[in-house]
GROMACS .gro file of C-alpha atoms in nm:
model
  339
    1MET     CA    1   0.000   0.000   0.000
    2ASP     CA    2   0.125   0.345  -0.095
    3THR     CA    3   0.094   0.536   0.235
    4LYS     CA    4   0.204   0.865   0.077
    5GLN     CA    5  -0.077   0.844  -0.179
    6LEU     CA    6  -0.318   0.750   0.099
    7LYS     CA    7  -0.225   1.060   0.300
    8ASP     CA    8  -0.286   1.280  -0.004
    9TRP     CA    9  -0.631   1.129  -0.057
   10ILE     CA   10  -0.725   1.169   0.309
   11LYS     CA   11  -0.644   1.541   0.289
   12ASP     CA   12  -0.945   1.567   0.057
   13ILE     CA   13  -1.179   1.395   0.304
   14GLN     CA   14  -1.349   1.581   0.587
   15VAL     CA   15  -1.538   1.394   0.858
   16LEU     CA   16  -1.747   1.586   1.111
   17ASN     CA   17  -1.890   1.444   1.433
   18VAL     CA   18  -2.260   1.501   1.497
   19VAL     CA   19  -2.422   1.467   1.841
   20ASN     CA   20  -2.624   1.143   1.864
   21ALA     CA   21  -2.598   1.080   1.490
   22ASP     CA   22  -2.365   0.938   1.227
   23VAL     CA   23  -2.080   1.158   1.109
   24GLU     CA   24  -2.116   1.400   0.821
   25VAL     CA   25  -1.872   1.344   0.534
   26VAL     CA   26  -1.733   1.575   0.267
   27ASN     CA   27  -1.539   1.360   0.019
   28HIS     CA   28  -1.337   1.517  -0.263
   29SER     CA   29  -1.104   1.217  -0.295
   30PRO     CA   30  -1.131   0.932  -0.549
   31LEU     CA   31  -1.198   0.686  -0.264
   32HIS     CA   32  -1.543   0.527  -0.246
   33MET     CA   33  -1.720   0.543   0.092
   34ILE     CA   34  -1.850   0.199   0.193
   35GLY     CA   35  -1.997   0.289   0.532
   36LYS     CA   36  -2.010   0.533   0.821
   37GLY     CA   37  -2.103   0.546   1.188
   38ARG     CA   38  -2.090   0.767   1.498
   39GLN     CA   39  -1.710   0.800   1.504
   40GLY     CA   40  -1.598   0.783   1.142
   41ALA     CA   41  -1.645   0.684   0.780
   42VAL     CA   42  -1.488   0.389   0.594
   43PHE     CA   43  -1.346   0.414   0.242
   44GLN     CA   44  -1.222   0.136   0.014
   45VAL     CA   45  -0.854   0.169  -0.078
   46SER     CA   46  -0.808  -0.164  -0.261
   47ASP     CA   47  -0.977  -0.501  -0.290
   48ASP     CA   48  -0.852  -0.601   0.055
   49ILE     CA   49  -0.775  -0.276   0.237
   50CYS     CA   50  -0.997   0.002   0.365
   51VAL     CA   51  -0.929   0.321   0.559
   52LYS     CA   52  -1.142   0.453   0.842
   53VAL     CA   53  -1.132   0.831   0.875
   54PHE     CA   54  -1.237   0.974   1.212
   55GLY     CA   55  -1.393   1.301   1.316
   56ASN     CA   56  -1.146   1.351   1.602
   57ALA     CA   57  -0.804   1.222   1.705
   58GLU     CA   58  -0.920   1.073   2.036
   59ASP     CA   59  -1.160   0.828   1.869
   60CYS     CA   60  -0.886   0.737   1.621
   61ASP     CA   61  -0.633   0.667   1.897
   62ARG     CA   62  -0.890   0.475   2.096
   63GLU     CA   63  -0.983   0.243   1.808
   64HIS     CA   64  -0.620   0.193   1.711
   65TYR     CA   65  -0.534   0.094   2.069
   66ALA     CA   66  -0.821  -0.156   2.085
   67LEU     CA   67  -0.729  -0.308   1.748
   68SER     CA   68  -0.364  -0.327   1.852
   69LEU     CA   69  -0.456  -0.539   2.155
   70GLY     CA   70  -0.609  -0.801   1.928
   71GLN     CA   71  -0.354  -0.815   1.646
   72LYS     CA   72  -0.226  -1.156   1.757
   73THR     CA   73  -0.574  -1.307   1.731
   74GLU     CA   74  -0.786  -1.392   1.426
   75LEU     CA   75  -1.079  -1.189   1.559
   76PHE     CA   76  -0.964  -0.844   1.443
   77PRO     CA   77  -0.867  -0.690   1.107
   78LYS     CA   78  -0.496  -0.639   1.047
   79ILE     CA   79  -0.368  -0.281   1.079
   80HIS     CA   80  -0.163  -0.146   0.785
   81ALA     CA   81  -0.113   0.222   0.871
   82LYS     CA   82  -0.224   0.493   1.111
   83GLY     CA   83  -0.238   0.871   1.092
   84GLN     CA   84  -0.374   1.138   1.321
   85LEU     CA   85  -0.729   1.087   1.193
   86TYR     CA   86  -0.722   0.756   1.006
   87ILE     CA   87  -0.647   0.384   1.032
   88ALA     CA   88  -0.583   0.165   0.728
   89MET     CA   89  -0.681  -0.199   0.787
   90ASP     CA   90  -0.807  -0.517   0.623
   91ILE     CA   91  -1.159  -0.512   0.489
   92VAL     CA   92  -1.382  -0.736   0.703
   93ARG     CA   93  -1.607  -0.941   0.480
   94GLY     CA   94  -1.881  -1.188   0.561
   95VAL     CA   95  -2.229  -1.128   0.703
   96ASP     CA   96  -2.294  -0.944   1.027
   97VAL     CA   97  -2.484  -1.139   1.292
   98ARG     CA   98  -2.784  -0.907   1.263
   99GLU     CA   99  -2.837  -0.999   0.896
  100TYR     CA  100  -2.732  -1.359   0.950
  101LEU     CA  101  -3.004  -1.424   1.210
  102GLN     CA  102  -3.272  -1.285   0.980
  103SER     CA  103  -3.242  -1.596   0.766
  104GLN     CA  104  -3.051  -1.847   0.979
  105PRO     CA  105  -3.113  -1.993   1.326
  106LEU     CA  106  -2.890  -1.928   1.625
  107THR     CA  107  -2.716  -2.262   1.662
  108PRO     CA  108  -2.514  -2.389   1.960
  109ALA     CA  109  -2.205  -2.362   1.738
  110LEU     CA  110  -2.260  -1.990   1.677
  111SER     CA  111  -2.338  -1.933   2.045
  112SER     CA  112  -2.010  -2.107   2.128
  113LYS     CA  113  -1.826  -1.871   1.891
  114LEU     CA  114  -1.987  -1.570   2.060
  115ILE     CA  115  -1.876  -1.693   2.403
  116GLU     CA  116  -1.523  -1.746   2.269
  117MET     CA  117  -1.530  -1.390   2.133
  118LEU     CA  118  -1.609  -1.256   2.481
  119ILE     CA  119  -1.331  -1.471   2.629
  120THR     CA  120  -1.085  -1.321   2.378
  121PHE     CA  121  -1.200  -0.970   2.472
  122LYS     CA  122  -1.123  -1.051   2.834
  123GLU     CA  123  -0.785  -1.210   2.761
  124ILE     CA  124  -0.648  -0.923   2.550
  125GLY     CA  125  -0.744  -0.658   2.806
  126PHE     CA  126  -1.070  -0.505   2.686
  127GLU     CA  127  -1.267  -0.327   2.958
  128ARG     CA  128  -1.611  -0.378   2.805
  129ILE     CA  129  -1.664  -0.751   2.751
  130ASP     CA  130  -1.954  -0.696   2.515
  131HIS     CA  131  -2.034  -0.612   2.151
  132HIS     CA  132  -2.340  -0.537   1.937
  133LYS     CA  133  -2.446  -0.806   1.689
  134ARG     CA  134  -2.420  -0.569   1.389
  135GLN     CA  135  -2.046  -0.526   1.461
  136ILE     CA  136  -1.979  -0.903   1.460
  137TYR     CA  137  -1.927  -1.070   1.120
  138VAL     CA  138  -1.967  -1.439   1.041
  139GLN     CA  139  -1.698  -1.553   0.794
  140GLU     CA  140  -1.733  -1.820   0.524
  141ASP     CA  141  -1.550  -2.073   0.743
  142GLY     CA  142  -1.782  -2.003   1.039
  143SER     CA  143  -1.529  -1.795   1.234
  144LEU     CA  144  -1.605  -1.444   1.359
  145LYS     CA  145  -1.446  -1.105   1.306
  146VAL     CA  146  -1.535  -0.778   1.477
  147ILE     CA  147  -1.524  -0.410   1.382
  148ASP     CA  148  -1.578  -0.076   1.560
  149VAL     CA  149  -1.407  -0.176   1.885
  150ALA     CA  150  -1.316   0.173   2.011
  151ARG     CA  151  -1.580   0.165   2.287
  152THR     CA  152  -1.436  -0.150   2.442
  153VAL     CA  153  -1.145   0.043   2.598
  154TRP     CA  154  -1.081   0.362   2.798
  155ARG     CA  155  -1.415   0.341   2.974
  156ASP     CA  156  -1.523   0.476   3.313
  157ARG     CA  157  -1.820   0.240   3.343
  158VAL     CA  158  -1.890  -0.109   3.213
  159TYR     CA  159  -2.167  -0.362   3.267
  160PRO     CA  160  -2.076  -0.688   3.443
  161TYR     CA  161  -2.239  -0.901   3.172
  162PRO     CA  162  -2.275  -0.872   2.789
  163ARG     CA  163  -2.587  -0.657   2.806
  164LYS     CA  164  -2.546  -0.500   2.462
  165LEU     CA  165  -2.499  -0.837   2.290
  166LEU     CA  166  -2.795  -1.000   2.466
  167ASN     CA  167  -3.036  -0.713   2.406
  168SER     CA  168  -2.929  -0.676   2.042
  169LEU     CA  169  -3.016  -1.042   1.977
  170GLY     CA  170  -3.385  -0.978   2.045
  171ASP     CA  171  -3.605  -1.160   2.297
  172GLU     CA  172  -3.628  -1.493   2.112
  173ASN     CA  173  -3.260  -1.529   2.024
  174LYS     CA  174  -3.158  -1.390   2.363
  175ALA     CA  175  -3.350  -1.668   2.538
  176LEU     CA  176  -3.204  -1.926   2.299
  177PHE     CA  177  -2.851  -1.797   2.347
  178LEU     CA  178  -2.889  -1.811   2.727
  179THR     CA  179  -3.013  -2.170   2.695
  180HIS     CA  180  -2.697  -2.257   2.503
  181VAL     CA  181  -2.483  -2.079   2.765
  182GLN     CA  182  -2.658  -2.273   3.042
  183GLU     CA  183  -2.576  -2.601   2.867
  184MET     CA  184  -2.213  -2.517   2.781
  185ALA     CA  185  -2.108  -2.290   3.072
  186PRO     CA  186  -2.353  -2.325   3.364
  187ASP     CA  187  -2.151  -2.111   3.607
  188LEU     CA  188  -2.134  -1.828   3.355
  189TYR     CA  189  -2.508  -1.862   3.295
  190GLU     CA  190  -2.585  -1.834   3.667
  191GLU     CA  191  -2.375  -1.519   3.698
  192TRP     CA  192  -2.532  -1.353   3.396
  193LEU     CA  193  -2.879  -1.449   3.520
  194HIS     CA  194  -2.797  -1.291   3.857
  195TYR     CA  195  -2.714  -0.958   3.693
  196ILE     CA  196  -3.016  -0.977   3.462
  197ARG     CA  197  -3.245  -1.023   3.764
  198LEU     CA  198  -3.081  -0.732   3.945
  199GLU     CA  199  -3.144  -0.514   3.641
  200GLU     CA  200  -3.509  -0.621   3.633
  201ILE     CA  201  -3.545  -0.534   4.002
  202SER     CA  202  -3.385  -0.195   3.934
  203HIS     CA  203  -3.648  -0.126   3.666
  204GLN     CA  204  -3.925  -0.220   3.910
  205ILE     CA  205  -3.785   0.007   4.182
  206TYR     CA  206  -3.764   0.294   3.933
  207GLN     CA  207  -4.129   0.250   3.839
  208ILE     CA  208  -4.221   0.271   4.208
  209LEU     CA  209  -4.008   0.578   4.278
  210LEU     CA  210  -4.099   0.769   3.961
  211PRO     CA  211  -4.457   0.872   4.057
  212GLU     CA  212  -4.372   0.925   4.424
  213LYS     CA  213  -4.346   1.293   4.519
  214PRO     CA  214  -4.150   1.376   4.836
  215ASN     CA  215  -4.312   1.588   5.110
  216LYS     CA  216  -4.078   1.886   5.104
  217GLU     CA  217  -4.202   2.046   5.428
  218THR     CA  218  -4.168   1.724   5.626
  219LEU     CA  219  -3.827   1.660   5.477
  220LYS     CA  220  -3.720   2.014   5.560
  221LYS     CA  221  -3.809   1.963   5.927
  222LEU     CA  222  -3.656   1.618   5.952
  223SER     CA  223  -3.336   1.726   5.778
  224LYS     CA  224  -3.256   1.960   6.068
  225LYS     CA  225  -3.149   1.650   6.260
  226LEU     CA  226  -2.856   1.622   6.018
  227LEU     CA  227  -2.728   1.976   6.076
  228THR     CA  228  -2.395   1.993   6.258
  229THR     CA  229  -2.298   2.362   6.262
  230GLU     CA  230  -2.542   2.479   6.532
  231GLU     CA  231  -2.365   2.301   6.821
  232GLU     CA  232  -2.025   2.469   6.840
  233GLU     CA  233  -1.838   2.193   7.024
  234LYS     CA  234  -1.973   1.921   6.795
  235TYR     CA  235  -1.905   2.136   6.489
  236VAL     CA  236  -1.544   2.201   6.590
  237ASN     CA  237  -1.480   1.831   6.655
  238GLN     CA  238  -1.625   1.724   6.321
  239LEU     CA  239  -1.444   2.000   6.134
  240GLN     CA  240  -1.120   1.895   6.300
  241GLY     CA  241  -1.181   1.535   6.193
  242LEU     CA  242  -1.249   1.643   5.835
  243VAL     CA  243  -0.932   1.853   5.815
  244HIS     CA  244  -0.735   1.565   5.969
  245LYS     CA  245  -0.868   1.327   5.705
  246VAL     CA  246  -0.778   1.562   5.418
  247PHE     CA  247  -0.435   1.628   5.568
  248LYS     CA  248  -0.368   1.255   5.597
  249GLU     CA  249  -0.482   1.180   5.241
  250GLU     CA  250  -0.270   1.459   5.092
  251TRP     CA  251   0.031   1.348   5.301
  252ILE     CA  252  -0.001   0.994   5.165
  253LYS     CA  253  -0.019   1.127   4.807
  254THR     CA  254   0.296   1.329   4.871
  255MET     CA  255   0.479   1.027   5.012
  256LEU     CA  256   0.379   0.814   4.713
  257ALA     CA  257   0.495   1.087   4.473
  258ARG     CA  258   0.831   1.088   4.651
  259GLY     CA  259   0.861   0.711   4.624
  260LYS     CA  260   0.824   0.647   4.998
  261ASP     CA  261   0.615   0.390   5.179
  262PRO     CA  262   0.317   0.576   5.332
  263GLU     CA  263   0.262   0.301   5.589
  264ALA     CA  264   0.605   0.372   5.736
  265VAL     CA  265   0.511   0.732   5.813
  266MET     CA  266   0.148   0.686   5.923
  267GLU     CA  267   0.239   0.703   6.292
  268LYS     CA  268   0.445   1.017   6.235
  269ILE     CA  269   0.150   1.176   6.057
  270ASP     CA  270  -0.074   1.118   6.360
  271GLN     CA  271   0.194   1.245   6.599
  272TYR     CA  272   0.246   1.558   6.391
  273TRP     CA  273  -0.128   1.619   6.373
  274ASP     CA  274  -0.167   1.571   6.751
  275SER     CA  275   0.107   1.830   6.811
  276LEU     CA  276  -0.077   2.076   6.587
  277VAL     CA  277  -0.403   2.016   6.773
  278GLN     CA  278  -0.234   2.058   7.114
  279GLY     CA  279  -0.077   2.385   6.999
  280LEU     CA  280  -0.413   2.513   6.882
  281THR     CA  281  -0.574   2.403   7.209
  282ARG     CA  282  -0.315   2.587   7.421
  283GLY     CA  283  -0.356   2.896   7.206
  284SER     CA  284  -0.733   2.884   7.249
  285GLU     CA  285  -0.698   2.851   7.628
  286ARG     CA  286  -0.467   3.155   7.639
  287ASP     CA  287  -0.716   3.352   7.432
  288ARG     CA  288  -0.999   3.255   7.667
  289ASP     CA  289  -0.795   3.358   7.973
  290ARG     CA  290  -0.706   3.692   7.816
  291ASP     CA  291  -1.066   3.757   7.719
  292ARG     CA  292  -1.178   3.666   8.071
  293ASP     CA  293  -0.930   3.909   8.225
  294LYS     CA  294  -1.044   4.184   7.990
  295GLY     CA  295  -1.402   4.119   8.089
  296ARG     CA  296  -1.318   4.161   8.459
  297LYS     CA  297  -1.171   4.512   8.430
  298GLY     CA  298  -1.507   4.668   8.501
  299GLU     CA  299  -1.601   4.429   8.785
  300ARG     CA  300  -1.549   4.466   9.162
  301ARG     CA  301  -1.258   4.253   9.276
  302PHE     CA  302  -1.375   4.222   9.641
  303GLU     CA  303  -1.657   4.325   9.874
  304GLY     CA  304  -1.653   4.697   9.949
  305GLU     CA  305  -1.458   4.802   9.640
  306ILE     CA  306  -1.594   5.108   9.465
  307ARG     CA  307  -1.491   5.124   9.102
  308ARG     CA  308  -1.510   5.446   8.902
  309PRO     CA  309  -1.426   5.485   8.536
  310HIS     CA  310  -1.197   5.781   8.616
  311ASP     CA  311  -1.016   5.629   8.916
  312LYS     CA  312  -0.690   5.597   8.735
  313HIS     CA  313  -0.687   5.971   8.679
  314HIS     CA  314  -0.761   6.065   9.043
  315HIS     CA  315  -0.489   5.931   9.268
  316GLY     CA  316  -0.602   6.145   9.563
  317VAL     CA  317  -0.945   5.992   9.591
  318LYS     CA  318  -1.017   5.680   9.793
  319ARG     CA  319  -1.128   5.394   9.573
  320TYR     CA  320  -1.266   5.181   9.856
  321GLU     CA  321  -1.330   5.209  10.230
  322GLY     CA  322  -1.013   5.186  10.439
  323GLU     CA  323  -0.777   5.278  10.158
  324LYS     CA  324  -0.480   5.494  10.269
  325TYR     CA  325  -0.349   5.750  10.033
  326ARG     CA  326  -0.003   5.678   9.912
  327GLU     CA  327   0.106   6.034   9.988
  328ARG     CA  328  -0.005   6.010  10.352
  329LEU     CA  329   0.160   5.676  10.401
  330SER     CA  330   0.475   5.808  10.247
  331GLY     CA  331   0.469   6.115  10.474
  332ARG     CA  332   0.420   5.915  10.788
  333ARG     CA  333   0.707   5.684  10.700
  334LYS     CA  334   0.933   5.985  10.652
  335SER     CA  335   0.833   6.141  10.986
  336LEU     CA  336   0.896   5.815  11.168
  337LEU     CA  337   1.240   5.792  11.017
  338HIS     CA  338   1.329   6.149  11.131
  339LYS     CA  339   1.220   6.067  11.487
   0.00000   0.00000   0.00000
């Protein structure tokens, strides 16, 4: 394959992603488009090779990674070249399972091939162990090949059983396929059935919760029991616990980034935190004592004391009964000394 010529042709192809729809294609190249989907469009390069042009680089990288994982198996098309927005690969021929089942029955042999496909997905490292029937092709020799595998990797959420495959088969073939699974792999059947039942229960719960309207006033009153900021002591303790938790988590991240064992420093973290808390506690006690002393400046210190706001400016006035003026005391001491 002439990759230089291919690059020149792809420059004349524009693929645009559309939300919840197949891509839009502007093709000024001599290549014939043979199909398109949500992520890209496929063009025939030769009798055996096609090129898939993507609307964005992330989808291209994602599909290339997924295909690369399966290159040592017979399940995936061979990759010939990759660019920023395209992948050149073998053309997958045959009949997709959707069309196949319109005229042919789902036999135990085909069900076995589908199970083997899922096993291969698991073995090569796919995250989604599932595939739609229209993306699975039955070959002339009875083997299977798959296309459009980008969504099997780099996923945040996956189902624990092949939900897409089962639902795409339709009710009749789904039941038949599960019967075959039960006969050939009973443990796998029991696990899938477990998840299917959980999904059915989830649908039932949703139907119960959907029409139910919450009593906002009652909830507003009851929710006050969850408030924690009104009781100062309780609030401070919980806030301290929250800050401690964040401090500990960030410390562990820092230790891991530095290549250290966080378990080895866990005790030191707690000791360091306790020292911080003790320091804050002592500081708070000093503040309370100082505030208490300030509050007592205007109070009588003992029975009989008469406090006046201007006492400090009038040294010659008695502040309480029995007080002796400093000047008089000083004079008497001097006279006694002279005697």
